[in-house]
Short mmCIF file of C-alpha atoms in Angstrom, two decimals:
data_model
loop_
_atom_site.label_atom_id
_atom_site.label_comp_id
_atom_site.label_asym_id
_atom_site.label_seq_id
_atom_site.Cartn_x
_atom_site.Cartn_y
_atom_site.Cartn_z
CA MET A 6 59.21 57.99 46.34
CA LEU A 7 62.98 58.36 47.05
CA GLU A 8 64.41 61.80 46.53
CA PHE A 9 67.81 61.51 44.92
CA VAL A 10 70.07 64.59 44.96
CA SER A 11 73.77 64.96 43.67
CA VAL A 12 76.27 63.94 46.16
CA ALA A 13 77.91 67.35 45.47
CA SER A 14 74.72 69.00 47.13
CA HIS A 15 74.35 66.51 50.08
CA PRO A 16 77.79 65.12 50.96
CA GLU A 17 76.68 64.62 54.50
CA TYR A 18 74.41 61.58 53.15
CA VAL A 19 77.61 59.77 51.96
CA ALA A 20 80.32 57.87 54.23
CA PRO A 21 83.59 59.68 54.24
CA LYS A 22 85.66 57.07 52.28
CA MET A 23 83.11 57.08 49.60
CA LEU A 24 82.91 60.93 49.50
CA SER A 25 86.56 61.06 49.19
CA PHE A 26 86.37 58.49 46.46
CA LEU A 27 83.80 60.57 44.46
CA LYS A 28 85.42 63.47 44.75
CA SER A 29 88.77 62.32 43.60
CA HIS A 30 87.16 60.73 40.63
CA GLU A 31 85.16 63.87 39.70
CA LEU A 32 81.70 61.86 40.15
CA THR A 33 79.96 63.97 42.92
CA ASP A 34 77.74 65.08 39.85
CA LYS A 35 77.32 61.77 38.21
CA ILE A 36 76.15 59.81 40.99
CA GLN A 37 73.03 60.64 43.07
CA VAL A 38 72.37 59.59 46.63
CA ALA A 39 69.11 59.22 48.64
CA GLN A 40 68.55 58.73 52.31
CA ILE A 41 66.47 55.70 53.27
CA ASP A 42 65.09 54.03 56.41
CA PRO A 43 67.63 51.34 57.01
CA GLN A 44 64.70 48.66 57.65
CA TYR A 45 63.65 49.17 54.02
CA ALA A 46 67.08 48.75 52.58
CA ASP A 47 66.39 45.29 50.84
CA GLY A 48 65.13 45.23 47.42
CA GLU A 49 61.45 44.11 47.76
CA LYS A 50 61.04 46.47 50.88
CA LEU A 51 62.83 49.34 48.88
CA SER A 52 60.51 48.96 46.04
CA GLU A 53 57.23 48.42 48.25
CA THR A 54 58.23 51.26 50.57
CA TYR A 55 59.60 53.79 48.04
CA GLY A 56 58.15 53.21 44.87
CA VAL A 57 61.52 52.06 43.18
CA ASP A 58 61.37 49.96 40.11
CA ILE A 59 62.88 46.60 41.29
CA ASN A 60 64.22 45.97 37.73
CA GLN A 61 66.71 48.83 38.30
CA GLU A 62 67.80 47.66 41.83
CA LEU A 63 71.19 46.11 41.86
CA ASN A 64 73.08 43.83 44.55
CA CYS A 65 76.73 44.14 44.85
CA LEU A 66 78.26 40.93 46.52
CA ALA A 67 81.68 40.39 47.64
CA PHE A 68 83.78 37.39 46.57
CA ALA A 69 87.20 36.21 47.10
CA GLY A 70 89.48 33.56 45.45
CA LYS A 71 93.04 32.81 45.22
CA ARG A 72 95.77 32.91 42.57
CA ASP A 73 99.36 32.25 43.52
CA GLY A 74 98.67 32.07 47.06
CA GLN A 75 97.14 35.76 47.04
CA ILE A 76 93.67 36.46 47.82
CA ARG A 77 91.92 38.16 45.25
CA TYR A 78 88.50 40.22 45.87
CA ALA A 79 85.76 41.26 43.45
CA ALA A 80 82.64 43.15 43.90
CA VAL A 81 80.13 41.39 41.57
CA VAL A 82 77.30 43.50 40.58
CA VAL A 83 73.97 41.78 39.24
CA LEU A 84 70.25 42.58 38.86
CA TYR A 85 68.38 42.16 42.06
CA GLY A 86 67.13 38.68 42.68
CA LYS A 87 69.79 37.15 40.27
CA ARG A 88 72.12 34.52 41.41
CA VAL A 89 75.91 34.61 40.75
CA ASN A 90 77.40 32.04 38.49
CA SER A 91 80.05 31.57 40.76
CA GLY A 92 81.41 28.65 38.60
CA ALA A 93 83.71 29.05 35.53
CA VAL A 94 82.44 32.34 34.77
CA LEU A 95 83.42 34.06 37.87
CA LYS A 96 86.61 31.84 38.08
CA HIS A 97 87.79 33.31 34.65
CA ALA A 98 86.76 37.05 35.34
CA MET A 99 88.40 37.06 38.74
CA ASP A 100 91.54 34.90 37.50
CA ALA A 101 91.10 32.84 40.65
CA THR A 102 90.51 29.61 41.91
CA LYS A 103 87.40 28.46 43.92
CA PRO A 104 85.73 32.19 44.33
CA SER A 105 83.23 32.21 47.21
CA PHE A 106 81.53 34.84 49.34
CA ALA A 107 84.24 36.89 50.91
CA ASN A 108 84.35 36.79 54.67
CA LEU A 109 81.96 39.56 55.82
CA ASP A 110 83.79 40.97 58.63
CA ASP A 111 87.33 41.24 56.37
CA VAL A 112 84.80 42.98 53.78
CA ILE A 113 83.35 45.61 56.27
CA ALA A 114 87.04 46.15 57.60
CA MET A 115 88.35 46.82 54.10
CA THR A 116 85.94 48.76 52.46
CA CYS A 117 84.60 50.77 55.49
CA MET A 118 81.30 49.92 54.34
CA GLU A 119 78.26 48.68 56.24
CA PHE A 120 76.80 45.25 56.09
CA GLY A 121 73.55 45.38 53.82
CA SER A 122 75.08 48.39 51.58
CA ILE A 123 78.20 47.23 50.12
CA THR A 124 78.64 49.54 46.77
CA PRO A 125 81.37 49.23 44.01
CA VAL A 126 82.01 52.84 44.68
CA GLY A 127 85.05 53.60 46.86
CA LEU A 128 86.47 50.22 46.95
CA PRO A 129 90.15 49.19 48.02
CA ASP A 130 92.31 49.59 44.89
CA ASP A 131 93.16 46.03 44.43
CA TRP A 132 89.39 44.89 44.02
CA GLN A 133 87.87 44.24 40.89
CA VAL A 134 84.37 45.34 39.85
CA LEU A 135 82.50 42.62 37.90
CA ILE A 136 79.17 43.79 36.19
CA ASP A 137 76.84 41.31 34.68
CA SER A 138 76.17 42.44 31.00
CA SER A 139 72.60 42.34 31.37
CA VAL A 140 73.01 45.61 33.65
CA LYS A 141 74.03 47.49 30.38
CA GLU A 142 70.49 47.47 29.07
CA LEU A 143 69.16 49.58 32.02
CA ASP A 144 68.91 53.32 31.76
CA GLU A 145 69.38 54.17 35.38
CA VAL A 146 70.51 51.78 38.41
CA ILE A 147 70.02 51.77 42.07
CA ILE A 148 72.64 50.40 44.22
CA GLY A 149 74.05 50.49 47.87
CA GLY A 150 75.50 53.81 49.07
CA GLY A 151 77.97 52.14 51.58
CA ARG A 152 75.80 53.18 54.32
CA VAL A 153 72.71 51.20 55.13
CA ASP A 154 70.56 54.59 55.12
CA ALA A 155 71.58 55.65 51.65
CA LYS A 156 71.29 54.55 48.18
CA PHE A 157 73.05 55.65 44.97
CA LYS A 158 71.62 56.27 41.62
CA THR A 159 73.81 56.23 38.46
CA THR A 160 74.06 54.76 35.03
CA PRO A 161 75.60 51.46 34.15
CA GLN A 162 77.94 53.45 32.08
CA ILE A 163 79.43 55.19 35.07
CA LEU A 164 79.57 52.14 36.99
CA ALA A 165 81.70 50.77 34.10
CA GLN A 166 84.09 53.63 34.89
CA LEU A 167 85.00 52.76 38.09
CA PRO A 168 88.62 51.40 38.48
CA HIS A 169 89.12 47.81 37.62
CA ALA A 170 85.45 47.50 36.48
CA LYS A 171 84.24 45.51 33.60
CA PHE A 172 81.15 43.84 32.17
CA VAL A 173 81.05 40.13 32.16
CA ASP A 174 78.70 38.09 30.17
CA GLN A 175 76.67 35.26 31.84
CA LEU A 176 77.94 36.42 35.46
CA THR A 177 74.22 35.46 36.52
CA LYS A 178 72.39 32.28 36.07
#
């Protein structure tokens, strides 16, 4: 079992940029964090090793698209195992053409997060956070913590309060 604690009680579990964001948005008591062994960070391994309900696990995927010559970025939050509907739904939500997975090196450099643990918490100010509407049905969710050795637990309602966040219908197929 994972032992989730408030970020306020264990700030050392959180990457500096995420911690700064959580403090400035008064979320240190609304988002919990747990340390994990990085080799079990993936959904199925996390579920098997730590007894996490796989139906509570979310993936956060970084997408990029263009509008008027500018690159737009979005963190797309979906239930584990679901595929992103990267066609018209994502284009419309991002207000961008041809959205596709963002360049990993760029994402890591821009977000100061580790590969395998991208999170919608603490993203650059110009990023959107697009959350599949099916996530609203859950009481609690587990998502990457910005570091591959950490997971966050919170509610869909808290995720929806993040800057530039919104629920999007039919974001997965």
